[in-house]
PDB file of C-alpha atoms in Angstrom:
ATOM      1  CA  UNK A   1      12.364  13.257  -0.361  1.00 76.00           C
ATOM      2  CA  UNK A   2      10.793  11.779  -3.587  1.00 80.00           C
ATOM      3  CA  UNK A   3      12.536   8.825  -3.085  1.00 81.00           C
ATOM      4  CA  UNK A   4      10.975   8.396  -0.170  1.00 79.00           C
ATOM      5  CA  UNK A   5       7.609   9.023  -0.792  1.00 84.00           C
ATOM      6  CA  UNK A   6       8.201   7.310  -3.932  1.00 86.00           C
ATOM      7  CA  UNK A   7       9.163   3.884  -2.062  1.00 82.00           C
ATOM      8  CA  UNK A   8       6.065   4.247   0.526  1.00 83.00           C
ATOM      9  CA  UNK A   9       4.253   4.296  -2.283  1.00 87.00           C
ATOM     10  CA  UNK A  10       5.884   1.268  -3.874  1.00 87.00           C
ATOM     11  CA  UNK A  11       5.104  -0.366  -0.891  1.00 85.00           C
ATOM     12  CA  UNK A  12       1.656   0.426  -0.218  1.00 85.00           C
ATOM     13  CA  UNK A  13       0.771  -0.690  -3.756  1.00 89.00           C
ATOM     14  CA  UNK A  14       2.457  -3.910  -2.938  1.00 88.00           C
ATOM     15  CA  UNK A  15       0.390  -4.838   0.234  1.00 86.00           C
ATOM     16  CA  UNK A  16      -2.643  -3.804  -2.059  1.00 87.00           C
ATOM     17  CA  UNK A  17      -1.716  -6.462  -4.642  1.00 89.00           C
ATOM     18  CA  UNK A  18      -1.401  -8.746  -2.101  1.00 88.00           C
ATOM     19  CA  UNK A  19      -4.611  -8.422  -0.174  1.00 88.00           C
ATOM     20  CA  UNK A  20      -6.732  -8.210  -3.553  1.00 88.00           C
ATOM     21  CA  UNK A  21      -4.618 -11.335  -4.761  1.00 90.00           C
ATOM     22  CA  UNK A  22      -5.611 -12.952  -0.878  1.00 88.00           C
ATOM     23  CA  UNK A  23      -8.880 -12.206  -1.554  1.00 87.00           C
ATOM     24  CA  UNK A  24      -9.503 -13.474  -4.867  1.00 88.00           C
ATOM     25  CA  UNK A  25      -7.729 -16.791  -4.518  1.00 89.00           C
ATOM     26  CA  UNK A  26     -10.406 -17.052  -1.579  1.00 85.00           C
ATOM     27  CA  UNK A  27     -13.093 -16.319  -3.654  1.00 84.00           C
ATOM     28  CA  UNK A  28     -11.772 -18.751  -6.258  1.00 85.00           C
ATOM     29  CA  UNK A  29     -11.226 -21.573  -3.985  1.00 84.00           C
ATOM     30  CA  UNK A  30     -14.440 -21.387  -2.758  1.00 81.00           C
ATOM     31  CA  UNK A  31     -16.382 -20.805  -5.619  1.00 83.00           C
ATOM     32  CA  UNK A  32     -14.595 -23.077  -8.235  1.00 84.00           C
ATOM     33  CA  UNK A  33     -15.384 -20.968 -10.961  1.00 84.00           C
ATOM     34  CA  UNK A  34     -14.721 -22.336 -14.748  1.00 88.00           C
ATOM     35  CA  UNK A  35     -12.391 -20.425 -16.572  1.00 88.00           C
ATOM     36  CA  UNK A  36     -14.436 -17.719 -18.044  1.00 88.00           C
ATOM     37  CA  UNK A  37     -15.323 -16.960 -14.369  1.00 87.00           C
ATOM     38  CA  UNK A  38     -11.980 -17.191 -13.308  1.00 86.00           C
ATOM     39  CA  UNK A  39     -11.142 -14.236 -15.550  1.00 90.00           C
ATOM     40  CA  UNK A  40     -14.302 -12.213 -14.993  1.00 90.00           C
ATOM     41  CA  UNK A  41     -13.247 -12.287 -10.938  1.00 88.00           C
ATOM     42  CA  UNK A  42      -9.631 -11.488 -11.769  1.00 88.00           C
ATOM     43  CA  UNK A  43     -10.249  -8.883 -14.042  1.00 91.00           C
ATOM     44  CA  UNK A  44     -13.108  -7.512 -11.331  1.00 89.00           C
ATOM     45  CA  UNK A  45      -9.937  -7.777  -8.599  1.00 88.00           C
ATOM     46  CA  UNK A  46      -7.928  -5.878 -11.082  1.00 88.00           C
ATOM     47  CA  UNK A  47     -10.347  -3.057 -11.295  1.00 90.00           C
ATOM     48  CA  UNK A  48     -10.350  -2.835  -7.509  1.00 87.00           C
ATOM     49  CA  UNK A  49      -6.645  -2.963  -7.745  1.00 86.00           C
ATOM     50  CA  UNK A  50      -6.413  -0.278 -10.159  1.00 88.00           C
ATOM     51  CA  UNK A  51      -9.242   1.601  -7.912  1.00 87.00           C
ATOM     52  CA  UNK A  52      -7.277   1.627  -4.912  1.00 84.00           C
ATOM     53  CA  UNK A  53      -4.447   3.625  -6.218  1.00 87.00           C
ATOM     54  CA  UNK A  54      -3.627   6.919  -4.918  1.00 87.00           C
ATOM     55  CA  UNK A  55      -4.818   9.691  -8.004  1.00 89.00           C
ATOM     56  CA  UNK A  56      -1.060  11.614  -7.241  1.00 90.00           C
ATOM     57  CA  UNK A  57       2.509  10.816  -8.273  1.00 91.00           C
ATOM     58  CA  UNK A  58       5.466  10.539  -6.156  1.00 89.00           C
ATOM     59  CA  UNK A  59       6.745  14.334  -7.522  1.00 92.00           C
ATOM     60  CA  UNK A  60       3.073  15.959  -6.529  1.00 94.00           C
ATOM     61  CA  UNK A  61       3.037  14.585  -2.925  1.00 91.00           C
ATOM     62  CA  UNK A  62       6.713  16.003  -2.731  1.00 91.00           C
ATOM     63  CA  UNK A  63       5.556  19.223  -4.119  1.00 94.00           C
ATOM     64  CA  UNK A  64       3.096  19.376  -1.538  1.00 93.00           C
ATOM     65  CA  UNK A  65       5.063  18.155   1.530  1.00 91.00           C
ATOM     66  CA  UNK A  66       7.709  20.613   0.479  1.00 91.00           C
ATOM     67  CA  UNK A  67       5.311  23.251   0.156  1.00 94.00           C
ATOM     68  CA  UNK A  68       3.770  22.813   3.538  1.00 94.00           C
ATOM     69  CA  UNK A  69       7.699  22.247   5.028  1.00 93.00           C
ATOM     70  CA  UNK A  70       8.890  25.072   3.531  1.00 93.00           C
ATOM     71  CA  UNK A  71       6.473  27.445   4.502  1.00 95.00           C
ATOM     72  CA  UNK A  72       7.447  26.757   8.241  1.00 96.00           C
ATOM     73  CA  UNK A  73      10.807  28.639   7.467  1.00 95.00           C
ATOM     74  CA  UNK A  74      12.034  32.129   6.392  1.00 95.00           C
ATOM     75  CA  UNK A  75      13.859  32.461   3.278  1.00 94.00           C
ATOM     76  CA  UNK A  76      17.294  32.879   5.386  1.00 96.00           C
ATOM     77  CA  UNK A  77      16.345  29.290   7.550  1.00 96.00           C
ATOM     78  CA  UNK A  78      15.626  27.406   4.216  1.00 93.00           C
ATOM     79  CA  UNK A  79      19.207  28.613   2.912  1.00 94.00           C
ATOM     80  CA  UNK A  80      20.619  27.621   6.257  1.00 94.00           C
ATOM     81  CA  UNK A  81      18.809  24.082   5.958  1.00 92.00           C
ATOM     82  CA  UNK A  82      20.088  23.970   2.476  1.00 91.00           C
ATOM     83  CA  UNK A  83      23.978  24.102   3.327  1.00 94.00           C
ATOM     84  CA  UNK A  84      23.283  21.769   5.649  1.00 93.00           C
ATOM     85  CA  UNK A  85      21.523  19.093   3.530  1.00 89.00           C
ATOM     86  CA  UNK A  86      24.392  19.664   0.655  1.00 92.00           C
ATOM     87  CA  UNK A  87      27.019  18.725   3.885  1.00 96.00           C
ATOM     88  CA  UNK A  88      28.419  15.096   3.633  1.00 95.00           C
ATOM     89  CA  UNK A  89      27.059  13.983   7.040  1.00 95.00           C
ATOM     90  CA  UNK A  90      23.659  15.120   5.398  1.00 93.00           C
ATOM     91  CA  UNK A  91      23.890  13.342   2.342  1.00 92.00           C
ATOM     92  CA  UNK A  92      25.004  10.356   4.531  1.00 95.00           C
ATOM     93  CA  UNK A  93      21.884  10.738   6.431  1.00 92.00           C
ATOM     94  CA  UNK A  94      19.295  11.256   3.934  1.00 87.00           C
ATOM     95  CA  UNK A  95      20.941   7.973   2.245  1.00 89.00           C
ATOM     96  CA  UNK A  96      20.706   5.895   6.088  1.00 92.00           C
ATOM     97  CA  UNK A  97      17.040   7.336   6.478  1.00 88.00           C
ATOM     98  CA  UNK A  98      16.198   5.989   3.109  1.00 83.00           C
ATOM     99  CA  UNK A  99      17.311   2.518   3.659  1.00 87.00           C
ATOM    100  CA  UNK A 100      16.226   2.543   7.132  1.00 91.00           C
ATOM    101  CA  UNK A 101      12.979   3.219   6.331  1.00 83.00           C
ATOM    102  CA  UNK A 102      12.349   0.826   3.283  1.00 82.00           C
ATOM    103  CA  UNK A 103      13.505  -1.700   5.847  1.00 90.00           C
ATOM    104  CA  UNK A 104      11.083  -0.144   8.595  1.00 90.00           C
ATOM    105  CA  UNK A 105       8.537  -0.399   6.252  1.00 84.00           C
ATOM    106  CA  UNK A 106       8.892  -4.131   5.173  1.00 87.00           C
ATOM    107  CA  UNK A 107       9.509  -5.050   8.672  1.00 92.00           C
ATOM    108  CA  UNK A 108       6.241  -3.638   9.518  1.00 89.00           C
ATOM    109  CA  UNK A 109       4.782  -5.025   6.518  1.00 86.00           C
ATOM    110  CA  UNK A 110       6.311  -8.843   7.635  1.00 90.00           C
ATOM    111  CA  UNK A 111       4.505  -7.877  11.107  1.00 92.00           C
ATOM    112  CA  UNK A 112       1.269  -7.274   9.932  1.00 89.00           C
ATOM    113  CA  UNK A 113       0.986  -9.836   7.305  1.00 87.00           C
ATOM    114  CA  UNK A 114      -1.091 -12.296   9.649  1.00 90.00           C
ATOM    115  CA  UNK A 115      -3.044 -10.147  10.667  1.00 88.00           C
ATOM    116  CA  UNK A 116      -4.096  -9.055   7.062  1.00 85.00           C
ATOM    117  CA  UNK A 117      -5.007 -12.755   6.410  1.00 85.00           C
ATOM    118  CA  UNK A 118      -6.063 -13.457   9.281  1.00 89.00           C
ATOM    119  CA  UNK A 119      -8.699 -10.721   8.756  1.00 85.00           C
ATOM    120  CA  UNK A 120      -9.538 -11.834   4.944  1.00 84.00           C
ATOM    121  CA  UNK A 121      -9.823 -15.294   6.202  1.00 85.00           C
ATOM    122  CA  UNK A 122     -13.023 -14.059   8.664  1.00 87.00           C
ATOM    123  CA  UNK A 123     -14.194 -11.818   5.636  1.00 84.00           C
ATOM    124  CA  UNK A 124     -14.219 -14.962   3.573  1.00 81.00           C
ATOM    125  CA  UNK A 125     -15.750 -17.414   6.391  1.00 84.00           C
ATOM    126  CA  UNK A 126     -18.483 -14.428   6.982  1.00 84.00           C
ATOM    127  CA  UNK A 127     -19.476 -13.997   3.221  1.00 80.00           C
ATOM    128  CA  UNK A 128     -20.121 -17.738   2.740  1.00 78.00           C
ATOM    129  CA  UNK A 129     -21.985 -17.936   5.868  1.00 82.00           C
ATOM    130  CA  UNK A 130     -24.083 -14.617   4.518  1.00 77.00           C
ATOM    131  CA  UNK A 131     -24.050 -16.913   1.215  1.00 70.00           C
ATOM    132  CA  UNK A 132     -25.733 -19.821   2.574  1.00 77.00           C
ATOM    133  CA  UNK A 133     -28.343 -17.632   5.127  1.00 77.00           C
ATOM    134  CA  UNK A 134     -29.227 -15.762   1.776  1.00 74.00           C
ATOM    135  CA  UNK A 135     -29.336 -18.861  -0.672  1.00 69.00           C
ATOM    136  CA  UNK A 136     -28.029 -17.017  -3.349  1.00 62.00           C
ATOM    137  CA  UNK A 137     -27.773 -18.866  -6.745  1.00 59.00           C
ATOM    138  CA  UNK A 138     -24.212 -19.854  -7.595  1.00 55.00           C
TER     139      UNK A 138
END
């Protein structure tokens, strides 16, 4: 089950990366920054980055979903759940759910890609408009 967690996790950091990367080339584009700006909005985009990440490991979240599975089963089910899960046809599933998730999870990722930009792209357009109402110094 860490594995599992583990790759959601993987995952989710990715499509963060991504959207903070979206938005700062945005930002960038628009702005034309010189180079000491350029690394004063990266390094700002790497804070939020590093902001956004979850404050637990793979192993905790495991530790809790197995504590909150677990307690839905008596001592002689969990033993009964364990043969089963040691079974070949088990281990053959838990390896099937594994990969079909990671590819459940990256097609969903491919599917909501545009409309990720799509929605930076109007939080861009809307910030320059606020930009120009407010006639802030650049």
């Amino acid at each position: 089950m860490m594995t599992t967690f583990d790759e959601q996790m993987r995952m989710r950091e990715e499509s963060s990366r991504r959207s903070v990367q979206m938005m700062v080339d945005e930002t960038l584009k628009r702005l034309k920054p010189n180079a000491s700006f350029r690394k004063k909005f990266n390094d700002a985009a790497q804070e939020l980055f590093s902001a956004l990440q979850p404050p637990w490991s793979a192993q905790e979240v495991t530790d809790i979903w197995a504590s909150i599975y677990g307690s839905k089963f008596t001592d002689d089910e969990l033993d009964q759940l364990l043969a089963f899960y040691t079974s070949p046809v088990a281990q053959k599933e838990t390896i099937a759910g594994r990969a079909s998730l990671a590819e459940f999870g990256q097609y969903l990722q491919s599917q909501y890609a545009p409309y990720e930009k799509k929605a930076i792209q109007r939080y861009v357009e809307r910030m320059q408009v606020l930009g120009k109402e407010c006639r802030c110094k650049r």
